[in-house]
mmCIF file of C-alpha atoms in Angstrom:
data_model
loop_
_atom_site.group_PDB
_atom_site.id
_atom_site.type_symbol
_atom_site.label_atom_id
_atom_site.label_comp_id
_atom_site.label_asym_id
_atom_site.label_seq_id
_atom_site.Cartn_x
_atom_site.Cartn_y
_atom_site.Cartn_z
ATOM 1 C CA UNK A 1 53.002 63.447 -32.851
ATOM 2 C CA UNK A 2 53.884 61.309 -30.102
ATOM 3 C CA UNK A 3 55.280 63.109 -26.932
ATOM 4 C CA UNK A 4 58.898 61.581 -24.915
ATOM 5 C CA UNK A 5 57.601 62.009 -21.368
ATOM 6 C CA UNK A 6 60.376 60.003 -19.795
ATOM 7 C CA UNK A 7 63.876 58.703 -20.672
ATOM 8 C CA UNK A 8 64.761 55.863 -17.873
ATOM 9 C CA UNK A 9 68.470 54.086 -17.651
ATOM 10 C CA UNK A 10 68.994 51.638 -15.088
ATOM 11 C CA UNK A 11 71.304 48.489 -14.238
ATOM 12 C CA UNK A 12 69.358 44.896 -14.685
ATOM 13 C CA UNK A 13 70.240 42.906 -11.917
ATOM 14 C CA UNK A 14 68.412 39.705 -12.402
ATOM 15 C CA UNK A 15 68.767 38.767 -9.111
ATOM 16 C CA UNK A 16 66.237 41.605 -7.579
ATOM 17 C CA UNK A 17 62.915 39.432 -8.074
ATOM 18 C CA UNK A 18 63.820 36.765 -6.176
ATOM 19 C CA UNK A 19 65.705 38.941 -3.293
ATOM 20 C CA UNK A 20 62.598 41.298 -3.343
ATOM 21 C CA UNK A 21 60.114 38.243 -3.079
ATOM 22 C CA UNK A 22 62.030 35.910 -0.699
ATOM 23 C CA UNK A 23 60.606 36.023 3.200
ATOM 24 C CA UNK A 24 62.041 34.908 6.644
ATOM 25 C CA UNK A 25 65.697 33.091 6.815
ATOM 26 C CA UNK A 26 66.142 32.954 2.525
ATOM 27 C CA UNK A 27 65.475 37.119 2.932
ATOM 28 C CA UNK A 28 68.586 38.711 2.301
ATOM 29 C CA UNK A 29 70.169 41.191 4.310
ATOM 30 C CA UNK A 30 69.902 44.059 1.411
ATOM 31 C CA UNK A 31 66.739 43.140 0.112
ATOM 32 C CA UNK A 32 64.797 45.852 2.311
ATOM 33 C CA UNK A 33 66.798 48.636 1.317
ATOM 34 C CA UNK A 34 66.657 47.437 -2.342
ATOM 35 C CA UNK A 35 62.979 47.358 -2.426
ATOM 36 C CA UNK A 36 63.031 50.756 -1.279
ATOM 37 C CA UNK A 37 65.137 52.233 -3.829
ATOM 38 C CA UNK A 38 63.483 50.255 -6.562
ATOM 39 C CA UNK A 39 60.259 51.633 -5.763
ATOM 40 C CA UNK A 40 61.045 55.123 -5.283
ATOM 41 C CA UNK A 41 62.724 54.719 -8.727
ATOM 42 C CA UNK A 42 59.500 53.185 -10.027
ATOM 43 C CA UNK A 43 57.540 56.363 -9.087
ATOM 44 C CA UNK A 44 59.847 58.384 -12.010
ATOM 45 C CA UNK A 45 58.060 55.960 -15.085
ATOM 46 C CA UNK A 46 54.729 56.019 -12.987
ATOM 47 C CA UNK A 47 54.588 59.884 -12.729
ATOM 48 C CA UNK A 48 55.029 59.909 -16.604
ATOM 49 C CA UNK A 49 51.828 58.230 -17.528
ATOM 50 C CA UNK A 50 53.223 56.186 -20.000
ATOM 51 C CA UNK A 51 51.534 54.119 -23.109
ATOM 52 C CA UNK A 52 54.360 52.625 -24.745
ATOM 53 C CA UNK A 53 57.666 52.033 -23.576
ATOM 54 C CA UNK A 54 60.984 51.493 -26.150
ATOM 55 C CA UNK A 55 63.189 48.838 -24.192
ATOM 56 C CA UNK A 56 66.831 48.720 -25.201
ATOM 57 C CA UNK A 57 68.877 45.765 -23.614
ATOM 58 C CA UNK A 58 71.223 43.323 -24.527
ATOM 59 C CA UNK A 59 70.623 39.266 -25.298
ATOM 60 C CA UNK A 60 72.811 37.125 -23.280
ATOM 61 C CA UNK A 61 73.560 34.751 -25.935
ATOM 62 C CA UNK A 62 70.154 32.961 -25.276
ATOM 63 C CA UNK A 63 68.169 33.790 -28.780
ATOM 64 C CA UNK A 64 71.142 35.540 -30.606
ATOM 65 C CA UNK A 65 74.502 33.667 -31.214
ATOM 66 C CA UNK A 66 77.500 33.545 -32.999
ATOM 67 C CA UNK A 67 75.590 32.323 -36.197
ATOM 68 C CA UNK A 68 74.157 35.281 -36.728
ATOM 69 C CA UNK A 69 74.564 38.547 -34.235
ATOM 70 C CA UNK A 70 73.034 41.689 -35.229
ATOM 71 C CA UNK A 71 74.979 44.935 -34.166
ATOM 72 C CA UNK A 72 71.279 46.654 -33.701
ATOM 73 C CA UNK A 73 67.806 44.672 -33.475
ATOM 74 C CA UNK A 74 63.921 45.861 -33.060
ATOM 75 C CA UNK A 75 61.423 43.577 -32.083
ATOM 76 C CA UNK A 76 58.767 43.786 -35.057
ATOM 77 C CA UNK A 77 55.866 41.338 -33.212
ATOM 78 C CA UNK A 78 53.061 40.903 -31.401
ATOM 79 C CA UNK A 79 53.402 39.690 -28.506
ATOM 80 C CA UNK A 80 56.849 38.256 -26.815
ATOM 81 C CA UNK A 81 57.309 35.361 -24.508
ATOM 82 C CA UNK A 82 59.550 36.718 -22.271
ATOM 83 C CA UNK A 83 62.559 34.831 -19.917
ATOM 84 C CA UNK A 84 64.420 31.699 -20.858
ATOM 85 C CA UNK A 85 64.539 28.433 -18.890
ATOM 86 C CA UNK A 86 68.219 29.290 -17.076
ATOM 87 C CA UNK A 87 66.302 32.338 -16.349
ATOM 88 C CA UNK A 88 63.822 30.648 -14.378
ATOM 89 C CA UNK A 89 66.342 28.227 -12.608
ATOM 90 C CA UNK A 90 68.950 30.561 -11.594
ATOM 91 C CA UNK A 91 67.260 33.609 -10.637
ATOM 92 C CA UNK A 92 63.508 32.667 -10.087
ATOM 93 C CA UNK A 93 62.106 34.800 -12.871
ATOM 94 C CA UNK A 94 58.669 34.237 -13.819
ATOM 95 C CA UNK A 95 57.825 33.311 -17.443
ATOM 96 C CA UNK A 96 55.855 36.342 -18.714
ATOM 97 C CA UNK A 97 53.926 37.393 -21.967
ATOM 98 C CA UNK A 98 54.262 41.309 -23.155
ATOM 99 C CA UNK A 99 52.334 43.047 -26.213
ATOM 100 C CA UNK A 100 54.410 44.303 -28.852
ATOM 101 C CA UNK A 101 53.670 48.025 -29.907
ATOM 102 C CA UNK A 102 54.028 46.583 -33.827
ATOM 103 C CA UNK A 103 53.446 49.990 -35.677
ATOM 104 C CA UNK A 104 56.335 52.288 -33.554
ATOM 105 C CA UNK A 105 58.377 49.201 -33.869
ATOM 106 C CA UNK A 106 57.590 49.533 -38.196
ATOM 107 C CA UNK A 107 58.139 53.112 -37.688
ATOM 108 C CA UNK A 108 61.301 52.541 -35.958
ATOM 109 C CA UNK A 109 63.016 50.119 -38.902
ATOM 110 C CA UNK A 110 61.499 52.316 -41.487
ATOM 111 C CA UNK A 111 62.840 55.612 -40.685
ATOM 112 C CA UNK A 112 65.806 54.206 -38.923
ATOM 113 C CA UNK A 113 66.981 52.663 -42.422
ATOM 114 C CA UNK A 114 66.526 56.385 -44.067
ATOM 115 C CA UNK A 115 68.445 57.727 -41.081
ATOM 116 C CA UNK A 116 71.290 55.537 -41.535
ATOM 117 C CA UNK A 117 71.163 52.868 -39.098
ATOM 118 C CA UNK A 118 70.583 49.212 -41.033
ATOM 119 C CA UNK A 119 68.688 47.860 -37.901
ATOM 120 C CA UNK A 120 67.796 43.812 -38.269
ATOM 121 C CA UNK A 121 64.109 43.226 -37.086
ATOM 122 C CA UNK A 122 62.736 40.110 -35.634
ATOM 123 C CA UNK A 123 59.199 38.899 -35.888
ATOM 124 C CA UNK A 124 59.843 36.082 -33.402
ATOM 125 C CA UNK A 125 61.513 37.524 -30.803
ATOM 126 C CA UNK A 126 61.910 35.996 -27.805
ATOM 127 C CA UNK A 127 63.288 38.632 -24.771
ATOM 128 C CA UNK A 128 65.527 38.117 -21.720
ATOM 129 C CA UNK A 129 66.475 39.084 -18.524
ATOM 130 C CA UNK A 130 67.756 42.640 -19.960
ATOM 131 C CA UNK A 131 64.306 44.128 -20.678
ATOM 132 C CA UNK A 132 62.072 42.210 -18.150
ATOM 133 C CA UNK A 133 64.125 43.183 -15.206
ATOM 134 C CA UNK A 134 63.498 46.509 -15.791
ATOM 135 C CA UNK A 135 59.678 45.748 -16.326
ATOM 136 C CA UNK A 136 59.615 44.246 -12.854
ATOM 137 C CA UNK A 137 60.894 46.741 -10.965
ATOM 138 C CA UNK A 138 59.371 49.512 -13.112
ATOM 139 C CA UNK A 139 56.050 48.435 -14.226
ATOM 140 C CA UNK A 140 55.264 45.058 -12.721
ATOM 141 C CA UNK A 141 52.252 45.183 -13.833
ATOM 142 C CA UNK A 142 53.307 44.242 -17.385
ATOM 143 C CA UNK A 143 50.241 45.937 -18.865
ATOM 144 C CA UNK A 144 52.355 48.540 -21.666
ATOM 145 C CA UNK A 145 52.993 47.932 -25.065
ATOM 146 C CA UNK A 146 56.383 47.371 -25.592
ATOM 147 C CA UNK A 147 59.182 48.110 -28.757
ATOM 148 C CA UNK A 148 62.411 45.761 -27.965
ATOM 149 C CA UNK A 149 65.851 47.340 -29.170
ATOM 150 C CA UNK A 150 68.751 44.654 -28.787
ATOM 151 C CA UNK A 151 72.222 45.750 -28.863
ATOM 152 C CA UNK A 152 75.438 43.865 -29.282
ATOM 153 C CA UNK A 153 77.612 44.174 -26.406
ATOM 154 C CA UNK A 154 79.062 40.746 -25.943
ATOM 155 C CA UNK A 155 80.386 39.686 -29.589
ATOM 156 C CA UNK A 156 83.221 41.310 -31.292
ATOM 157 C CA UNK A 157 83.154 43.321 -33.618
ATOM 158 C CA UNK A 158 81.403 45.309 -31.417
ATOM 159 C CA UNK A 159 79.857 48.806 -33.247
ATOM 160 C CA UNK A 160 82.150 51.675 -31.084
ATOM 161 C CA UNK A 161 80.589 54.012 -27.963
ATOM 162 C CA UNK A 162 80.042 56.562 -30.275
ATOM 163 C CA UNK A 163 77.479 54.466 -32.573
ATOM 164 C CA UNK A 164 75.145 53.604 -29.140
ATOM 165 C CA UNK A 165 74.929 57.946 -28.737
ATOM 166 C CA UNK A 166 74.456 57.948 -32.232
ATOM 167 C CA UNK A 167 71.940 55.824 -31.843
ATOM 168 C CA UNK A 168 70.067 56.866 -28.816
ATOM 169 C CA UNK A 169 69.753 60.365 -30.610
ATOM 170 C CA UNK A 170 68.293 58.471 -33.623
ATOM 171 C CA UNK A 171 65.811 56.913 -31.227
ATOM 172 C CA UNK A 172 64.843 60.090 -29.655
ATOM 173 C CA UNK A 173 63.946 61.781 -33.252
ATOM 174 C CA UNK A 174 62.104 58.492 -34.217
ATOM 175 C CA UNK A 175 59.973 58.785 -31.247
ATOM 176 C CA UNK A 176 59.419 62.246 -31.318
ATOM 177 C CA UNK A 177 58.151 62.413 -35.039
ATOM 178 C CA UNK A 178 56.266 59.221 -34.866
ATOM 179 C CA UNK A 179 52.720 60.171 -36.437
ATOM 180 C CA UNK A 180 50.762 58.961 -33.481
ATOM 181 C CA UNK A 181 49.437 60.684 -29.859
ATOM 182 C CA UNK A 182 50.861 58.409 -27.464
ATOM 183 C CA UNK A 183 53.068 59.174 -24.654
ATOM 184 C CA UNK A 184 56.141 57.192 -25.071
ATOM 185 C CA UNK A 185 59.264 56.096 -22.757
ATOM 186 C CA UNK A 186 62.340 55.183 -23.461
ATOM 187 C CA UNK A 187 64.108 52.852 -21.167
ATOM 188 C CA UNK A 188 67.168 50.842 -21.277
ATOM 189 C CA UNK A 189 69.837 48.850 -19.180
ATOM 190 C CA UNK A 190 72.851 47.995 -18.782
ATOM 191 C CA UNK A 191 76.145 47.845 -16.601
ATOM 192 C CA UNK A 192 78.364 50.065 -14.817
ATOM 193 C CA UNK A 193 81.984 48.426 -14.207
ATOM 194 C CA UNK A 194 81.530 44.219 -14.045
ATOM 195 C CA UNK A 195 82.811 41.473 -14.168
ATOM 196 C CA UNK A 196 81.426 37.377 -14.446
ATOM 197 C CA UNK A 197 83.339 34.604 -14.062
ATOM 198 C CA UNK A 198 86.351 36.297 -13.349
ATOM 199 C CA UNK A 199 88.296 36.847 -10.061
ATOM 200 C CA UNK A 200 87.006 40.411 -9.196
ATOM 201 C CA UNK A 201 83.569 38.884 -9.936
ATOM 202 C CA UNK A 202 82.116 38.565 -5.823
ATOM 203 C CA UNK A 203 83.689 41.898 -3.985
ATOM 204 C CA UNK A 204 81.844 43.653 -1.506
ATOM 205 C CA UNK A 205 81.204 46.403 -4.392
ATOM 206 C CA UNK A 206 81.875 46.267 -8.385
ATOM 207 C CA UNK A 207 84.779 45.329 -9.737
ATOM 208 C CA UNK A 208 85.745 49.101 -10.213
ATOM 209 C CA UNK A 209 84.866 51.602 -7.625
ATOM 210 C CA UNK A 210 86.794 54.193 -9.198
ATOM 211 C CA UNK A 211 84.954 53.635 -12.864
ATOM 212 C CA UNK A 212 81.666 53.514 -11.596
ATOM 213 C CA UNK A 213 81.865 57.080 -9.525
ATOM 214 C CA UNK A 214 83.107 58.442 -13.155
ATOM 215 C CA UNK A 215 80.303 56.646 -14.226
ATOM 216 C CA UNK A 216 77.634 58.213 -12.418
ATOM 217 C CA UNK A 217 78.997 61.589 -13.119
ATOM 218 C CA UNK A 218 78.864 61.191 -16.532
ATOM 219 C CA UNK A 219 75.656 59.852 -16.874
ATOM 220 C CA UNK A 220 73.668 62.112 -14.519
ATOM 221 C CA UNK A 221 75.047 65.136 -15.726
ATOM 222 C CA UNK A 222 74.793 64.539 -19.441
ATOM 223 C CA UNK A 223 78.764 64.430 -20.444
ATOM 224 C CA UNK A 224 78.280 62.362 -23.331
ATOM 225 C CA UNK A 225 81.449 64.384 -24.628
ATOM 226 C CA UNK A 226 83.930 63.796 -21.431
ATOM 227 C CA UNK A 227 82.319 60.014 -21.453
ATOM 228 C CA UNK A 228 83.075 59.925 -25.227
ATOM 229 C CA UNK A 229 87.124 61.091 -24.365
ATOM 230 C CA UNK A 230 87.798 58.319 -22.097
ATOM 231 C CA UNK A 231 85.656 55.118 -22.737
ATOM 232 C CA UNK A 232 86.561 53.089 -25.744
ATOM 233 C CA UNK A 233 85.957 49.489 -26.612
ATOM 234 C CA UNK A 234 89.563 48.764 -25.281
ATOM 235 C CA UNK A 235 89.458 50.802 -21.796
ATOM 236 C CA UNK A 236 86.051 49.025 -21.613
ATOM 237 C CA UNK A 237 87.935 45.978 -20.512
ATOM 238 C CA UNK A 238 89.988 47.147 -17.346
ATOM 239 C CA UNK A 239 86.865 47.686 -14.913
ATOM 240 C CA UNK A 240 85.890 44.035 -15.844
ATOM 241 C CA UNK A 241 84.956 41.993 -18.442
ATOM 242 C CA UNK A 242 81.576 42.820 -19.012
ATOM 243 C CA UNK A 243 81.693 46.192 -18.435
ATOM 244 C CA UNK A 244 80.888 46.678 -22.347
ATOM 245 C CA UNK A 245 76.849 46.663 -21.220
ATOM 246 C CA UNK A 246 78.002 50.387 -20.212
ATOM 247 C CA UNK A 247 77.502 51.446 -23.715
ATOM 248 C CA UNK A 248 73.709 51.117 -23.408
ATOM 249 C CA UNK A 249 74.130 53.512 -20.537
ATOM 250 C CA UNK A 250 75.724 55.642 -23.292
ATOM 251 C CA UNK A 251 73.268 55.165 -25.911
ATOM 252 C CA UNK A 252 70.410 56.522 -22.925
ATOM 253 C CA UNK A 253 72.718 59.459 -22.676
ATOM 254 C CA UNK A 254 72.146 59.878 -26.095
ATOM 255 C CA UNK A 255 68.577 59.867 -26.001
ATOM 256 C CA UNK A 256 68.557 62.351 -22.887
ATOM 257 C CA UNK A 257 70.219 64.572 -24.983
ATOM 258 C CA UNK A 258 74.218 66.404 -23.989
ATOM 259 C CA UNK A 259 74.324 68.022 -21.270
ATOM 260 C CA UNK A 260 70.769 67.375 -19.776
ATOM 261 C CA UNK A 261 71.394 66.718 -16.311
ATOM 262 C CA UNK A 262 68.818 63.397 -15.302
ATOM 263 C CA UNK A 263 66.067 64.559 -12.490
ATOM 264 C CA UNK A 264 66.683 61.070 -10.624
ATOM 265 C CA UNK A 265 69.850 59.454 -9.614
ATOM 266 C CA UNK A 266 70.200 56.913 -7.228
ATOM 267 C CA UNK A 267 72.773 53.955 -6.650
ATOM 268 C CA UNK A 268 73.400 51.197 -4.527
ATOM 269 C CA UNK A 269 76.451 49.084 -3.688
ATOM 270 C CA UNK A 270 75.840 45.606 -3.819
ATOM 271 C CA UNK A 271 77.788 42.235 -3.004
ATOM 272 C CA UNK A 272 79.998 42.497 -6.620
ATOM 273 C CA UNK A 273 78.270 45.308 -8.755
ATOM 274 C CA UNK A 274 76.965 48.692 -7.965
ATOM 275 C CA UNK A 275 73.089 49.587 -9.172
ATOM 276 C CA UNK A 276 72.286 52.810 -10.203
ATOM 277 C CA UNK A 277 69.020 54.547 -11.570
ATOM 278 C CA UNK A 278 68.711 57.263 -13.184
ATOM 279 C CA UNK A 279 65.673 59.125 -15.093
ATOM 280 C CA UNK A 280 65.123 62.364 -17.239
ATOM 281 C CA UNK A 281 61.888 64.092 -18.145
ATOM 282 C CA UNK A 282 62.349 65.672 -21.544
ATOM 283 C CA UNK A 283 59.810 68.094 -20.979
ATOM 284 C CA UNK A 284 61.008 69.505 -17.485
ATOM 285 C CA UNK A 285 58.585 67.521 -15.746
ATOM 286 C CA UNK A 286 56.032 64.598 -15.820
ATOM 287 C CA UNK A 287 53.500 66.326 -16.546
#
């Protein structure tokens, strides 16, 4: 059977690349510190040893749109082109091509269907921001095998915080009975409190100090149940209005299991959102 050897959640700031790349006067202030955080973080997926990873993100309306949103989505291909044009323009990410792991991703919309999730698959999947930030800071070399899990956190209805646990414990037990000796992580990104396009949207911090402490707490020591009593799809909206990316940070929980404390936590205050990283080795260690 395949082995979980590390469960990784982490904000997406699509920003980093360029601020982590940029030299002399277009450096910015932060971007030292940054790069030092983001690579001490990298070290967690590193010490793993990795062959796969399962990415879980969110589209930003750039493949997926009102015409037809699936609540849950695996990638069933390949290989996946990778950024979108506003992608490139606004943030200076690089175009990029990553493998698909095809058979855990059959495995995945297989036995997900008999577990009870009816997950939508694409075979021509193109991915954003939400998955290859996370494969820049944590494996720029882009060499893994990748399964893409898109969630819907941006177009009502929206499936309720208690459907991303669900389903990050549904993950885990897909993973961990998957017929096959790889070592697998499990990754995924999303937001603590923020907001875009809105007044609170360029603050020295996020957009809700106070929400993303509570944050933090829940998430690094494993209260999926105290999380689960306060955040709801309408509280969602008072830290800002796109703080609903928080519920992938809910379905990781779910993977990491309740009450499993993460190994690695680390955050960072930036100019209107707060980063944090956090990672959990199911085993105890990364060995």
């Amino acid at each position: 059977m395949a082995e979980l050897v590390a469960v990784i959640a982490s904000t997406h700031h699509p920003f980093y690349y360029r601020a982590s790349t940029s030299t002399g006067e277009d450096r910015p202030p932060f971007a030292d510190e940054w790069v030092r955080k983001v690579e001490a973080f990298r070290q967690t997926l590193t010490r793993a040893r990795p062959d796969v990873l399962v990415m879980v993100g969110s589209d930003h309306f750039h493949q997926l749109w009102l015409d037809n949103m699936p609540q849950f989505l695996v990638g069933k291909a390949p290989f996946y082109d990778a950024n979108f044009y506003n992608e490139e323009r606004e943030f200076g990410l690089p175009r990029m091509v990553l493998k698909g792991q095809e058979d855990l991703s059959a495995y995945i919309l297989r036995e997900g269907l008999d577990a009870g999730f009816d997950l939508a698959f694409s075979n021509e999947l193109r991915i954003d921001h939400s998955i290859t930030c996370p494969i820049i800071t944590l494996r720029p070399e882009a060499d893994l095998p990748i399964v893409p899990v898109y969630t819907n956190i941006f177009a009502p209805p929206l499936p309720r915080p208690q459907r991303f646990v669900q389903l990050g414990r549904t993950i885990r037990q897909l993973v961990e009975s998957w017929p096959a000796d790889r070592r697998v992580a499990v990754i995924g990104t999303g937001h603590l409190s923020l907001e875009l396009g809105g007044p609170r949207q360029f603050g020295p911090h996020g957009p809700d100090p106070e929400f993303d402490r509570k944050a933090v707490e829940w998430i690094s020591t494993g209260d999926i149940e105290g999380c689960l009593s306060e955040v709801t799809l309408d509280s969602l909206h008072l830290p800002g209005n796109a703080t609903h990316g928080f519920m992938d940070f809910m379905l990781m929980m779910g993977v990491a299991g309740e009450g499993r404390k993460a190994d690695y936590v680390d955050t960072y205050d930036l100019f209107h959102t707060m980063e944090a990283y956090f990672t959990w080795y199911p085993s105890g260690g990364s060995s």
